[in-house]
Coordinates of N, CA and C in Angstrom, one line a residue:
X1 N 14.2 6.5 13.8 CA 12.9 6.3 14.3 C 11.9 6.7 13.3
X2 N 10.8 5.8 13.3 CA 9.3 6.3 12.5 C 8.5 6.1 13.1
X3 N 7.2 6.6 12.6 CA 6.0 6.5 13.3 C 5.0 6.5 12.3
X4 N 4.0 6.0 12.8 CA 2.6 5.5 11.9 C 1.6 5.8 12.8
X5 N 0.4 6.0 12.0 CA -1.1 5.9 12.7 C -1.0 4.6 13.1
X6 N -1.2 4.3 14.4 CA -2.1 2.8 14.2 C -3.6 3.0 15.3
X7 N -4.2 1.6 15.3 CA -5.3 2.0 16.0 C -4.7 1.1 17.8
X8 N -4.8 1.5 18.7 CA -4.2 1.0 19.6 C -5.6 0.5 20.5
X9 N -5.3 -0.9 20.6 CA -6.5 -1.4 21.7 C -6.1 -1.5 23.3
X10 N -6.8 -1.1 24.4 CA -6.8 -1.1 25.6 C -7.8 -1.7 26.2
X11 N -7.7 -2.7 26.6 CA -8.6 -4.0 27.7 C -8.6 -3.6 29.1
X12 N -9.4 -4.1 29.6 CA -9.9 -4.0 31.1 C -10.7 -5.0 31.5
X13 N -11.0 -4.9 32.8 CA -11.8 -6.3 32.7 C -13.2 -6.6 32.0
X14 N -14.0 -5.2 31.9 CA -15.1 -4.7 31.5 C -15.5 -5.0 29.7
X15 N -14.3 -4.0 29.4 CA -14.5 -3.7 27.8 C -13.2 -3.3 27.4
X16 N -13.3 -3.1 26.3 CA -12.1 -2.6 25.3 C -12.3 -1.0 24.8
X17 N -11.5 -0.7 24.5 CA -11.1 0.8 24.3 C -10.2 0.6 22.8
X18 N -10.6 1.5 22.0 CA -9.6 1.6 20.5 C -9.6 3.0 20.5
X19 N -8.1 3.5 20.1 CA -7.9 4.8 19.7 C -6.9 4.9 18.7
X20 N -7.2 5.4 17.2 CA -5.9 5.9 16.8 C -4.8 6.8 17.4
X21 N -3.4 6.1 17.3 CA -2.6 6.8 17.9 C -1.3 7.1 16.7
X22 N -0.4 8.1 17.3 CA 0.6 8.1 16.5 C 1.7 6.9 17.3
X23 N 2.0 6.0 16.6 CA 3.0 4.9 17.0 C 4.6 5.2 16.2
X24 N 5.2 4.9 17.3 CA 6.8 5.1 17.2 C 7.7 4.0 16.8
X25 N 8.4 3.8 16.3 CA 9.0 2.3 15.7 C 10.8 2.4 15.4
X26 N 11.4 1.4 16.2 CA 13.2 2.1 15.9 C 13.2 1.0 14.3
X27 N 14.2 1.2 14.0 CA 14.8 1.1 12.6 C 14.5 -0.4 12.3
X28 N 14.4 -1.3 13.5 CA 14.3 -2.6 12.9 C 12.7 -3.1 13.4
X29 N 12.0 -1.8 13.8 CA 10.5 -2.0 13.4 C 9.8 -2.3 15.0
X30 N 10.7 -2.9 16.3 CA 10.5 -2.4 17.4 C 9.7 -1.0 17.9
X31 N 8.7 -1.4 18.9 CA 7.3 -0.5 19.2 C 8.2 0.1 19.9
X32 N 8.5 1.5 20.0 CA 9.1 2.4 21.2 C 8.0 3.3 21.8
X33 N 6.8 3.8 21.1 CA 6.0 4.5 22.1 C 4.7 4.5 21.3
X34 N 3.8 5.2 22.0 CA 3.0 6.1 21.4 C 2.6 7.3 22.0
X35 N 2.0 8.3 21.1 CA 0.7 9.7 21.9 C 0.3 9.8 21.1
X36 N -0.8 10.4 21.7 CA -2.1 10.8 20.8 C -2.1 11.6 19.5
X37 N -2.7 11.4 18.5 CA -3.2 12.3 17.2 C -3.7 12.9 17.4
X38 N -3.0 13.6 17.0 CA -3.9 15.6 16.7 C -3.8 15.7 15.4
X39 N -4.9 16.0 15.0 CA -5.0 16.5 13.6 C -4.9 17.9 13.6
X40 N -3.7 18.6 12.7 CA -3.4 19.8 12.7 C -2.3 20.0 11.3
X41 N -2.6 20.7 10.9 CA -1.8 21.3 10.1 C -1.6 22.8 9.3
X42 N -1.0 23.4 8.4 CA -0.6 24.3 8.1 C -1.8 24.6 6.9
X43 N -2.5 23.5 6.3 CA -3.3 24.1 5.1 C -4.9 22.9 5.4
X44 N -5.6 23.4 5.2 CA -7.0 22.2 5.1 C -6.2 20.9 4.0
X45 N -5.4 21.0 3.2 CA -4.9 20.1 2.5 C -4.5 19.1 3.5
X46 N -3.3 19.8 4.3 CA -2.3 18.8 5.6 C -3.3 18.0 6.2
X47 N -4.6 19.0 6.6 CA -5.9 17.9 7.2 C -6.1 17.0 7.0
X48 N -6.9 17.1 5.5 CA -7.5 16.2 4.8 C -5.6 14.9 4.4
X49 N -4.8 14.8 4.3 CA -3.8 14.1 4.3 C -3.7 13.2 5.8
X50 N -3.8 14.3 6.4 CA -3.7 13.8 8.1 C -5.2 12.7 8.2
X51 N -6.2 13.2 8.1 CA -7.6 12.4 8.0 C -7.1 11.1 7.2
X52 N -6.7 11.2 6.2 CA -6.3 9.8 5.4 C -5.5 9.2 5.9
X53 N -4.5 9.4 6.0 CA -3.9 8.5 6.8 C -4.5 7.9 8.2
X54 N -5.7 8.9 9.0 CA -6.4 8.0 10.2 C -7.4 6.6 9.4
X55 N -8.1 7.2 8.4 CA -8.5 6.2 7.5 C -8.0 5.1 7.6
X56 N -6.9 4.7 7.0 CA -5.4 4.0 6.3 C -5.7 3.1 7.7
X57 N -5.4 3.7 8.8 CA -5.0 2.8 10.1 C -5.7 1.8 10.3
X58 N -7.1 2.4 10.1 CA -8.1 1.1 10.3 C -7.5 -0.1 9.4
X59 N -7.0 -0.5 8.4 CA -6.8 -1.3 7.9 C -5.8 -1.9 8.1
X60 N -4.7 -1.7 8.9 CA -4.0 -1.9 9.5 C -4.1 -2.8 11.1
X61 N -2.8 -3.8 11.4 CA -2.9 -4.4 12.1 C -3.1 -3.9 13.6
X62 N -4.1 -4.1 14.5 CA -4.3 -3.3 15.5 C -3.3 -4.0 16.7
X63 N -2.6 -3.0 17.5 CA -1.8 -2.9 18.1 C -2.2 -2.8 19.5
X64 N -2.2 -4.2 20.3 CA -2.7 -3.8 21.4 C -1.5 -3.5 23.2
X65 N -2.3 -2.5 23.6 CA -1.3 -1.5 24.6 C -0.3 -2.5 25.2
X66 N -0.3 -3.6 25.7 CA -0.1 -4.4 26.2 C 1.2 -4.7 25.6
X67 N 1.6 -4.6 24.2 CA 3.2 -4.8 23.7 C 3.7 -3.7 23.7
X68 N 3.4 -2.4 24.1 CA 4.4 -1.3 24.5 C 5.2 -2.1 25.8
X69 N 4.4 -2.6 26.4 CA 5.3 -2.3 28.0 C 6.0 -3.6 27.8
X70 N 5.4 -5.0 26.9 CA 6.6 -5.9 26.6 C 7.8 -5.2 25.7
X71 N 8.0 -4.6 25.3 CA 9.0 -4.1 24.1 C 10.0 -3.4 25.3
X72 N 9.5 -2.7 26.2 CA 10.0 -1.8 27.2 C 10.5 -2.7 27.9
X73 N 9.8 -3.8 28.9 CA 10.6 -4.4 29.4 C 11.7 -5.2 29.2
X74 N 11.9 -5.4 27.6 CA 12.8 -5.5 27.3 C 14.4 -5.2 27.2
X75 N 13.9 -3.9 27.1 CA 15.4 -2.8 27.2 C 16.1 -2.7 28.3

């Protein structure tokens, strides 16, 4: 298993919601979950690492909630 920042969108009938999350992925790249980012680490370095990579995400393809639970009902 891996996991990446990504930015995860959630719809409603209203509006949309985006949040970086940490995303979970099995070996052949299949979505298995997500939770929330915490930025935390052992030195202000790990931070500022952790920060970049939330950076990074933005540019990255946004992932919306909606294929967790297709991926799931799959299994």
């Amino acid at each position: 298993m891996t996991w990446s920042l990504r930015v995860v969108k959630t719809s409603t009938k209203n509006e949309d919601y985006y949040e970086i999350r940490e995303v979970y992925f099995d070996p052949m790249g299949v979505l298995l979950g997500h939770t929330q980012a915490t930025v935390g680490g052992e030195s202000i370095e790990e931070l500022k690492e952790y920060l970049t990579w939330m950076l990074e995400s933005l540019n990255k393809k946004v992932i919306k909630s909606e294929e967790f639970k297709e991926e799931w009902a799959k299994k």
